Amino acid sequence: MEHNSSNNFIKNIIKEDLEAGKHDKIVTRFPPEPNGYLHIGHAKSIVLNFGVADDFNGQTNLRFDDTNPLKEDVEYVNSIKEDVKWLGYEWDNLFFASDYFDTMYNKAVLLIKKGLAYVDDLNADEIREYRGTLTEPGKNSPYRDRTSEENLELFEKMRNGEFANGEKVLRAKIDMSSPNINLRDPVIYRISHTEHHNTGDKWCIYPMYAFAHPLEDAIEGVTHSLCTLEFEDQRPLYDWVIEKCEMESTPRQYEFGRLNLTNTVMSKRKLKQLVDEKFVDGWDDPRMPTISGLKRRGYTPEAIRAFCHEIGVSKAYGTVDSQMLEHFVREDLKLKAPRTMGIIKPLKVVITNYPEGETEWLDAEINPEVPEMGTRQIPFSREIYIEQEDFMENPPKKYFRLFPGNEVRLKHAYFIKCEEVIKDDEGNVIELRCTYDPETKSGTGFTGRKVKGTLHWVDATHAVPAEFRNYQPLILDEEAEEEEDKTFLERVNPNSLEIFNGFVEPNMKEVKAHDKFQFFRHGYYNVDPKLTTNEHLVFNQIVSLKSSFKI
Ligand code: ATP
Ligand code: MG
C-alpha cells in the first residue's frame, strides 16, 4: 500500500519542525465526534493525519471527541472504527475524550482559582446579546466579577447536579472587547443532564469543544493538530487554553481547507436528516457520500486514498468535481475487475438456424488488458437476450446496431442478422428472429466481411436473473443555481435510483458480496452485500464506463 501523503504545506511544516529538533516524534490524531457516520470529507482528514505520521515515522491516535452525549451513540463509534480500518489505516492508540473528563474538570477548577473562569447565570440568548458583533465590542456579564471562592462553590454545585440545564455555564474570562469574538469569554462548560455512552450518569456537566479539544490534544502529546479552516479564528483560544491550563505538552493547530464535492452534501447533520427522513435506505445507502455508502456502492479504499492524495491539502476553500472521485475508482478497477456481459433491459432473440437443444461453450477473455486473468466460458444457444436499446425497427442514419435486415457481431460469438420482428397486440417488439453465420465465429480469424456494430448478450437458457441498480447524483446542484434558497432537501434527486431486472452470465452464480465486475458497455458494478441472497443477485452500479473528466 502506498502509505504516504502527497506533498503539502503541512508536510513541509512537520519536516521543518523535525529538522529543527522540536520533536523526537510527531503525533497526529483523527478526532471524530461519534454523532454520525464518516463521509468522504473525513477521508481527506484521515488520509492526511495517518499519511503524514507514516511519512515521518510518527503515530496517529483515533480519538473520539465524545463531549456532547445528546447526539452521540456507540453505533457511530463502531462504524467509525470499521471505516478507518477499511480505508487501510491502523491507529496507534484508541482514545475517548470522555476518559479525560476528570482532568478537564480539574483544569477548569485551576482556571477558576487563577481568576480565569467564572460561573455565569446569563441564559444563552443573553450571552449572545452581550457578546457584541464583529463591529461592536461585547459587554461584561454582571456575574463576571464573582470571586474565585464563589465560582468554585457554584461550579461544584453545577457538577453535583444542583442546577437545571442552561441555568448556569462556566466561561473563560478573557476579553469581552477582543476583536476575535472567540475570545469574548467563551463558554467552556455547560450543564446537560444526559446519560453518556461511556461515562453513564457520572457527569451532568460537559466541556465545550473549544475547551476540550486543545486539552485532549495536549493530554495525548499530539504535536500537530490538523483541523479545517473554520477553526482558524479559534486558534488563539486553543493556544490560550493550553497555556492557562499549564499543559506540559503544547500542540500546535494547523488548518486546511475542507473537502466539498459537487452534487454532494457533506455534513453529518444533513446526512442524518436524509437517513431519518427516509430519503435513503440508511447511512450505507450506495448513494450516500459516507465511507460505508461508498463501500457498499463498490468504491475501493485504494481509489479513495488516491483521490485524497490527488486533491491534496491547501489553505483554500473550493469544491471538487465529484467526477474526479469516479475517475479514481475507474482507474483502480480497470485492471482488477473481470469483464462480463449483462443485460439490463432484455429483448429475446431466437436464432432460427441454430439447432434446438444444443449449447456450445465459447472462450472469452476475463480482462483483455490483463491476459494473466485467463478466460471464462460462456454458453451460446438458440435463444439469447440483447438490450432493448440495441434494436430499432426504424433506425436513424448511422445506427449500427440491430434493425431489420442488418447484421451485427455478438461479442465473443457470431454475426447475426435480423430477419423478423415479433410484436404483441399493442405493437411492442417482444422478440426478434435472427439467423447466424457459423463461419463468423469469434476467434477463428474470419475476415470475409465486416460489420459495424458489436452487441453484448447473454444466453437465455443458462442466464442468471439479476437486479441492476443504477444511480444518479443524490443532490442536484443545478436546482440550487436556479433557485438560490432551495434547501438541500428540496434538491434531493427523485430519480437517483433506477432498478432493472435483467440477466447475467451463468458463472455469476458463484459471486460473493463486494465482488466487482466491468459489465460490457454498462460500467463497473459491485455485488450488493445487503440485498444479495443465494436466490437473488443485486449489482450496484459503481460508475459508468466513460466520463468527460480529465485530470
Ligand atoms: P460534519 O460537519 O460533517 O459534522 P465535523 O467536522 O463536525 O463534520 P468531526 O467528527 O468533528 O466532524 O470531524 C472529525 C475530523 O474530520 C475533524 O478534524 C474535521 O476537521 C475533519 N473533517 C470533517 N469534515 C471534513 C471535510 N469535509 N473535509 C476535510 N476534513 C473534514
Ligand atoms: Mg461536528
XYZ file of C-alpha atoms and ligand atoms in Angstrom:
583
model
C 0.000 0.000 0.000
C 1.244 3.469 -0.913
C 1.198 4.786 2.669
C 2.433 8.241 2.001
C 0.897 11.601 1.608
C 1.158 13.930 -1.300
C 3.317 16.972 -0.852
C 1.570 19.684 1.037
C 2.282 22.651 3.251
C 1.589 20.659 6.418
C 4.162 18.079 5.476
C 6.652 20.885 4.964
C 5.920 22.334 8.400
C 6.419 18.940 10.026
C 9.643 18.388 8.134
C 10.989 21.730 9.334
C 9.886 21.037 12.913
C 11.694 17.717 12.903
C 14.811 19.207 11.351
C 14.775 21.961 13.975
C 14.614 19.286 16.661
C 11.266 20.482 18.035
C 10.019 16.934 18.428
C 11.538 13.482 18.566
C 8.452 12.019 17.087
C 5.339 13.550 15.607
C 1.894 12.634 16.834
C -1.307 13.368 14.924
C -4.871 12.414 15.654
C -8.123 11.896 13.841
C -10.796 13.226 16.216
C -14.337 12.424 15.036
C -17.341 13.167 17.120
C -19.379 9.932 17.206
C -22.578 11.642 16.106
C -22.852 10.132 12.643
C -21.073 8.008 10.070
C -17.866 9.151 8.416
C -18.064 10.711 4.969
C -15.620 11.326 2.140
C -14.619 14.653 3.731
C -13.445 12.745 6.783
C -11.435 10.509 4.446
C -9.439 13.574 3.445
C -8.611 14.231 7.089
C -7.843 10.552 7.782
C -5.527 10.245 4.792
C -3.788 13.456 5.837
C -3.357 12.605 9.521
C -2.344 8.987 9.074
C -0.386 9.784 5.915
C 1.915 12.441 7.398
C 2.504 10.390 10.528
C 3.525 7.432 8.369
C 5.803 9.606 6.277
C 7.760 10.681 9.341
C 7.530 7.503 11.445
C 5.175 9.198 13.799
C 1.978 7.974 15.312
C -1.721 8.684 14.940
C -4.424 8.368 17.541
C -8.029 7.666 16.786
C -9.785 9.804 19.329
C -13.500 10.049 19.792
C -14.400 13.596 20.638
C -17.379 12.492 22.667
C -18.212 15.588 24.694
C -21.840 16.029 23.590
C -23.779 12.970 24.811
C -27.111 14.152 23.407
C -26.044 13.396 19.849
C -23.613 10.567 20.320
C -24.031 6.838 20.135
C -21.941 3.630 20.247
C -23.349 2.663 16.863
C -21.352 5.588 15.480
C -18.247 4.676 17.481
C -18.283 1.210 15.952
C -18.942 2.350 12.417
C -16.135 4.923 12.600
C -13.621 2.312 13.748
C -14.681 -0.003 10.969
C -14.448 2.718 8.321
C -10.968 3.869 9.371
C -9.736 0.274 9.214
C -11.425 -0.305 5.890
C -9.662 2.758 4.488
C -6.457 0.950 5.329
C -5.252 2.660 8.496
C -4.302 1.379 11.918
C -4.348 3.754 14.841
C -1.546 3.626 17.381
C -3.939 4.436 20.232
C -7.672 4.478 20.634
C -8.834 7.242 22.968
C -12.058 8.770 24.136
C -12.216 12.417 25.157
C -14.633 11.296 27.860
C -11.768 9.430 29.521
C -10.296 12.845 30.272
C -13.370 14.358 31.935
C -11.702 14.304 35.372
C -8.609 16.071 34.063
C -10.734 18.603 32.201
C -12.769 19.300 35.300
C -9.585 19.832 37.296
C -8.249 22.190 34.642
C -11.467 24.194 34.796
C -11.034 24.399 38.558
C -7.470 25.592 38.002
C -8.733 28.364 35.713
C -11.268 29.424 38.344
C -8.580 29.515 41.002
C -6.412 31.650 38.745
C -9.312 34.049 38.228
C -9.551 32.986 34.579
C -13.004 31.408 34.606
C -16.359 32.258 36.162
C -19.821 30.834 36.556
C -22.361 32.863 34.615
C -26.125 32.948 35.202
C -26.966 34.608 31.898
C -29.002 32.383 29.605
C -27.949 31.520 26.064
C -29.850 34.426 24.487
C -28.424 36.924 26.921
C -24.927 35.626 26.387
C -25.403 36.135 22.652
C -26.671 39.677 23.185
C -23.782 40.565 25.465
C -21.265 39.134 23.031
C -21.434 42.091 20.639
C -20.734 41.837 16.935
C -17.827 41.977 14.554
C -18.027 45.784 14.679
C -19.117 46.312 18.280
C -17.348 45.134 21.403
C -19.191 42.915 23.861
C -20.355 43.808 27.384
C -19.252 42.182 30.589
C -21.731 39.855 32.227
C -22.964 41.131 35.621
C -21.650 37.845 37.056
C -18.161 38.265 35.648
C -16.628 39.533 38.853
C -17.650 36.735 41.163
C -14.838 35.722 43.487
C -12.884 32.533 42.931
C -14.425 31.087 46.099
C -17.939 31.754 44.912
C -17.126 30.375 41.456
C -15.575 27.229 42.907
C -18.614 26.609 45.022
C -21.050 27.204 42.149
C -19.048 25.074 39.732
C -19.080 22.229 42.212
C -22.828 22.610 42.568
C -23.130 22.510 38.780
C -21.213 19.283 38.842
C -23.342 17.876 41.635
C -26.486 18.361 39.625
C -27.953 21.155 41.694
C -28.938 23.216 38.641
C -31.100 22.589 35.628
C -29.839 22.510 32.040
C -28.949 26.015 30.903
C -29.273 27.564 34.333
C -25.554 28.259 34.612
C -22.426 27.916 32.497
C -18.732 28.200 33.160
C -16.993 30.786 30.983
C -13.348 31.566 30.366
C -12.566 35.093 31.489
C -10.601 36.550 28.604
C -11.696 39.800 26.963
C -15.220 40.925 26.068
C -13.848 43.556 23.695
C -11.437 41.333 21.814
C -11.651 41.791 18.051
C -11.742 37.987 17.910
C -15.235 37.049 19.063
C -13.995 33.605 20.073
C -12.071 35.273 22.864
C -15.080 37.099 24.320
C -15.394 34.902 27.361
C -16.300 31.647 25.591
C -18.452 29.133 27.423
C -16.259 26.201 28.461
C -18.679 24.021 30.469
C -22.405 23.577 30.210
C -24.988 21.619 32.170
C -26.598 18.676 30.408
C -28.450 16.096 32.441
C -27.817 13.425 29.857
C -26.509 9.891 30.104
C -23.181 9.450 28.296
C -22.386 6.346 26.207
C -19.064 5.983 28.037
C -19.368 7.653 31.443
C -23.016 6.849 32.113
C -24.548 9.239 34.633
C -21.264 10.224 36.273
C -21.390 13.725 34.779
C -24.118 16.275 34.254
C -21.723 18.976 33.089
C -19.815 18.607 29.854
C -16.887 20.607 28.438
C -17.390 22.608 25.245
C -15.411 21.706 22.146
C -13.227 24.821 22.220
C -12.032 23.990 25.719
C -11.960 20.225 25.435
C -10.195 19.876 22.112
C -6.881 21.587 22.965
C -6.772 19.722 26.279
C -7.355 16.396 24.531
C -4.517 17.131 22.113
C -2.188 18.195 24.914
C -3.005 15.229 27.147
C -2.157 12.853 24.300
C 1.035 14.662 23.353
C -0.258 15.464 19.890
C 2.348 17.603 18.137
C 0.417 18.745 15.056
C -3.307 19.208 15.458
C -4.759 19.382 11.957
C -8.218 20.784 11.501
C -10.334 22.514 8.893
C -10.227 26.234 8.114
C -13.348 27.181 10.057
C -11.252 26.751 13.180
C -8.618 29.285 12.182
C -10.193 32.019 14.339
C -10.268 29.629 17.262
C -6.530 29.110 17.231
C -5.851 31.959 19.720
C -8.333 30.336 22.104
C -6.751 26.935 21.519
C -3.369 28.382 22.489
C -4.889 30.267 25.450
C -6.404 27.086 26.888
C -3.151 25.174 26.612
C -1.146 27.960 28.177
C -3.524 28.898 31.002
C -4.256 25.287 31.891
C -0.497 24.805 32.243
C -0.369 21.821 29.945
C 3.012 20.198 29.729
C 2.777 19.437 26.079
C 1.999 22.242 23.635
C 0.410 21.020 20.423
C 0.122 23.434 17.510
C -3.022 23.760 15.462
C -2.819 23.940 11.647
C -5.790 24.475 9.394
C -6.514 23.199 5.898
C -9.438 23.590 3.508
C -12.267 21.133 3.948
C -13.334 18.943 1.075
C -16.527 19.860 -0.720
C -17.815 17.857 -3.666
C -20.280 18.826 -6.369
C -23.720 17.193 -6.088
C -22.982 16.179 -2.520
C -23.923 17.330 0.954
C -21.102 16.827 3.372
C -22.274 17.340 6.887
C -23.240 14.634 9.290
C -26.250 16.642 10.392
C -27.624 16.777 6.860
C -26.723 13.188 6.114
C -28.523 12.123 9.279
C -31.572 14.013 8.107
C -31.525 12.126 4.787
C -31.435 8.887 6.774
C -34.016 9.847 9.408
C -36.455 11.218 6.860
C -36.008 8.119 4.697
C -34.724 9.833 1.575
C -32.218 6.998 1.546
C -32.091 3.495 2.896
C -29.670 4.047 5.807
C -26.237 5.578 6.284
C -24.737 2.984 3.952
C -27.143 3.594 1.111
C -24.955 3.423 -2.023
C -25.975 6.992 -2.930
C -24.570 8.398 0.290
C -21.117 10.059 0.381
C -20.431 8.168 3.592
C -17.499 5.785 3.679
C -19.929 2.932 4.317
C -22.119 4.072 1.403
C -19.151 4.336 -0.936
C -18.010 0.895 0.178
C -21.424 -0.606 -0.479
C -21.589 1.166 -3.822
C -18.300 -0.543 -4.709
C -15.651 2.119 -4.191
C -12.296 0.749 -3.064
C -10.045 2.102 -0.317
C -7.293 2.386 -2.938
C -9.448 4.653 -5.101
C -10.463 6.845 -2.171
C -6.877 7.210 -0.973
C -5.646 8.015 -4.476
C -8.370 10.642 -4.778
C -7.389 12.204 -1.447
C -3.749 12.339 -2.492
C -4.628 13.930 -5.787
C -6.791 16.700 -4.306
C -4.005 17.434 -1.851
C -4.174 19.761 1.097
C -4.214 23.508 0.901
C -5.362 26.597 2.702
C -8.010 27.309 0.087
C -11.748 26.752 0.056
C -13.025 25.006 -3.007
C -15.315 22.403 -4.436
C -14.014 19.332 -6.184
C -15.917 17.827 -9.111
C -17.363 14.521 -7.945
C -16.419 13.092 -11.347
C -12.865 13.170 -10.100
C -13.707 10.615 -7.423
C -15.325 8.476 -10.118
C -12.213 8.794 -12.230
C -10.129 7.202 -9.483
C -12.394 4.217 -8.985
C -12.374 3.542 -12.732
C -8.599 3.751 -12.697
C -8.402 1.332 -9.788
C -10.849 -1.204 -11.202
C -9.697 -1.086 -14.795
C -7.085 -3.775 -14.295
C -8.697 -5.546 -11.338
C -12.292 -6.130 -12.319
C -13.189 -9.098 -14.508
C -15.169 -8.165 -17.604
C -18.511 -9.772 -18.142
C -21.752 -9.295 -20.044
C -25.079 -8.451 -18.510
C -28.383 -7.427 -19.988
C -30.223 -4.737 -18.104
C -33.366 -4.417 -20.250
C -33.719 -7.731 -22.051
C -35.073 -8.366 -25.526
C -35.274 -12.001 -26.589
C -33.618 -13.101 -29.820
C -34.262 -16.519 -31.370
C -31.577 -17.731 -33.740
C -33.702 -19.717 -36.094
C -30.940 -21.632 -37.874
C -29.232 -22.728 -34.652
C -30.053 -26.333 -33.665
C -32.645 -26.679 -30.944
C -31.499 -28.080 -27.605
C -27.815 -27.547 -28.365
C -25.338 -25.421 -26.398
C -21.735 -24.593 -27.218
C -19.268 -23.002 -24.809
C -17.237 -20.109 -26.102
C -13.945 -18.771 -24.822
C -13.917 -15.205 -23.608
C -11.060 -13.241 -22.063
C -11.670 -12.213 -18.482
C -9.855 -8.918 -18.945
C -8.147 -8.221 -22.281
C -5.882 -5.674 -20.569
C -4.642 -8.364 -18.174
C -4.156 -11.596 -20.148
C -2.950 -13.368 -16.983
C -6.515 -13.284 -15.722
C -7.247 -16.015 -18.285
C -10.505 -16.868 -19.949
C -14.037 -17.775 -18.995
C -16.545 -19.986 -20.792
C -19.820 -18.566 -21.940
C -22.689 -20.618 -23.337
C -24.336 -19.933 -26.674
C -27.549 -21.488 -27.890
C -30.675 -20.855 -29.921
C -32.146 -18.207 -27.622
C -30.308 -15.199 -26.289
C -31.064 -11.807 -24.746
C -29.802 -8.494 -26.048
C -30.504 -4.967 -24.792
C -33.793 -3.436 -25.885
C -31.891 -0.305 -26.855
C -29.713 -2.300 -29.238
C -32.607 -2.796 -31.634
C -34.576 -0.204 -33.600
C -37.216 -1.018 -36.125
C -36.783 2.273 -37.961
C -33.261 3.396 -37.199
C -31.818 6.803 -37.934
C -28.729 7.059 -40.124
C -25.510 5.836 -38.516
C -27.321 3.389 -36.266
C -25.074 0.349 -36.452
C -26.857 -1.955 -34.068
C -29.657 -4.337 -34.914
C -32.509 -3.415 -37.270
C -34.449 -5.462 -39.804
C -32.051 -6.808 -42.418
C -28.898 -5.639 -40.616
C -26.059 -7.820 -39.454
C -24.064 -7.263 -36.241
C -21.399 -9.062 -34.281
C -22.243 -10.721 -30.976
C -19.303 -10.134 -28.655
C -17.254 -13.358 -28.280
C -19.690 -15.258 -30.597
C -21.053 -14.963 -34.149
C -22.541 -12.479 -36.583
C -26.311 -12.460 -36.517
C -28.770 -10.889 -38.936
C -32.227 -9.654 -38.054
C -34.843 -11.421 -40.195
C -38.145 -10.845 -38.430
C -39.682 -8.711 -35.696
C -42.355 -10.188 -33.409
C -44.777 -7.812 -31.681
C -47.508 -8.115 -29.117
C -51.091 -6.909 -29.649
C -50.109 -3.375 -28.698
C -47.328 -3.261 -31.223
C -44.443 -3.601 -28.770
C -41.461 -5.533 -30.004
C -41.238 -8.678 -27.879
C -38.885 -10.898 -29.830
C -36.525 -10.877 -32.762
C -35.899 -13.751 -35.145
C -32.355 -13.798 -36.435
C -30.037 -16.090 -38.327
C -26.390 -16.630 -37.518
C -23.463 -17.418 -39.762
C -21.353 -20.303 -38.358
C -18.384 -19.076 -40.430
C -18.104 -15.902 -38.375
C -17.238 -17.462 -35.037
C -15.159 -15.175 -32.850
C -11.504 -16.103 -32.520
C -11.355 -18.059 -35.790
C -9.964 -15.141 -37.747
C -12.957 -14.701 -40.033
C -12.324 -11.831 -42.453
C -14.987 -12.482 -45.077
C -16.913 -9.293 -44.349
C -17.131 -6.573 -41.748
C -19.964 -5.358 -39.589
C -20.088 -2.079 -37.757
C -21.931 -2.960 -34.571
C -20.912 -5.241 -31.719
C -23.585 -6.211 -29.216
C -23.322 -7.799 -25.809
C -25.741 -10.565 -24.987
C -26.387 -13.452 -22.654
C -27.592 -16.924 -23.438
C -31.245 -17.211 -22.446
C -31.224 -20.870 -21.463
C -28.382 -20.502 -18.974
C -28.723 -16.855 -17.960
C -28.967 -15.969 -14.289
C -31.554 -13.344 -13.375
C -30.065 -10.308 -11.678
C -31.153 -6.938 -10.389
C -29.184 -3.922 -11.541
C -29.263 -0.715 -9.526
C -28.123 2.348 -11.416
C -27.522 5.602 -9.603
C -27.648 9.294 -10.370
C -26.419 12.024 -8.006
C -28.488 12.218 -4.849
C -28.297 16.000 -4.700
C -28.845 18.233 -7.717
C -26.596 21.294 -7.920
C -28.425 22.817 -10.884
C -31.528 23.231 -8.757
C -29.531 25.328 -6.349
C -28.379 27.610 -9.133
C -31.895 28.056 -10.457
C -33.383 28.929 -7.140
C -30.935 30.417 -4.708
C -32.593 29.469 -1.468
C -33.634 25.889 -2.068
C -32.827 23.780 0.947
C -30.765 20.687 0.371
C -33.845 18.529 0.945
C -35.546 20.296 -1.952
C -32.519 19.464 -4.058
C -32.781 15.721 -3.472
C -32.932 13.999 -6.856
C -36.175 11.981 -7.078
C -34.571 9.788 -9.762
C -31.352 8.918 -8.007
C -32.070 5.172 -8.094
C -33.233 3.137 -11.070
C -33.802 -0.596 -10.734
C -33.685 -3.015 -13.652
C -34.318 -6.735 -13.768
C -32.017 -8.369 -16.242
C -29.702 -11.283 -16.787
C -26.041 -12.113 -16.297
C -23.687 -14.869 -17.424
C -24.157 -18.237 -15.684
C -20.735 -18.126 -13.945
C -22.162 -15.262 -11.871
C -23.911 -17.837 -9.698
C -20.668 -18.044 -7.738
C -20.239 -14.371 -6.857
C -19.755 -13.068 -3.316
C -20.679 -9.781 -1.705
C -18.406 -6.955 -2.888
C -17.130 -8.789 -5.967
C -16.657 -6.182 -8.663
C -17.142 -6.501 -12.413
C -16.983 -4.443 -15.510
C -20.172 -5.115 -17.418
C -19.606 -4.568 -21.118
C -20.920 -1.099 -22.047
C -22.726 -0.582 -18.697
C -19.882 0.200 -16.332
C -18.459 -1.122 -13.108
C -20.730 -2.927 -10.664
C -20.438 -4.243 -7.126
C -22.324 -7.202 -5.686
C -24.525 -5.575 -3.054
C -23.682 -7.062 0.347
C -27.084 -6.456 1.915
C -29.630 -7.250 -0.754
C -27.925 -10.183 -2.449
C -29.092 -13.655 -1.406
C -28.478 -17.128 -2.832
C -31.606 -16.730 -4.929
C -31.337 -13.059 -5.798
C -28.313 -11.252 -7.196
C -28.114 -7.487 -6.848
C -25.494 -5.335 -8.566
C -24.824 -1.707 -7.642
C -23.516 0.467 -10.417
C -20.299 1.996 -9.136
C -19.631 4.165 -12.187
C -20.410 4.121 -15.851
C -17.527 3.427 -18.200
C -16.843 6.869 -19.536
C -16.501 10.232 -18.033
C -15.723 13.559 -19.543
C -13.425 14.258 -16.638
C -9.705 14.685 -17.250
C -7.085 15.321 -14.637
P -19.546 17.451 9.870
O -19.578 18.923 9.606
O -19.725 16.610 8.673
O -20.415 17.041 11.004
P -17.377 17.620 11.606
O -16.199 18.434 11.267
O -18.345 18.143 12.586
O -18.065 17.181 10.275
P -15.977 15.737 13.163
O -16.434 14.407 13.600
O -15.804 16.784 14.185
O -16.981 16.185 12.049
O -14.693 15.638 12.244
C -13.553 14.873 12.509
C -12.436 15.413 11.694
O -12.744 15.361 10.300
C -12.168 16.856 12.026
O -10.782 17.026 12.229
C -12.653 17.611 10.824
O -11.897 18.761 10.594
C -12.478 16.595 9.700
N -13.438 16.841 8.627
C -14.773 16.848 8.723
N -15.333 17.178 7.544
C -14.317 17.385 6.665
C -14.234 17.757 5.285
N -15.322 17.975 4.554
N -13.010 17.874 4.730
C -11.902 17.643 5.461
N -11.904 17.298 6.759
C -13.090 17.167 7.366
Mg -19.096 18.449 14.289
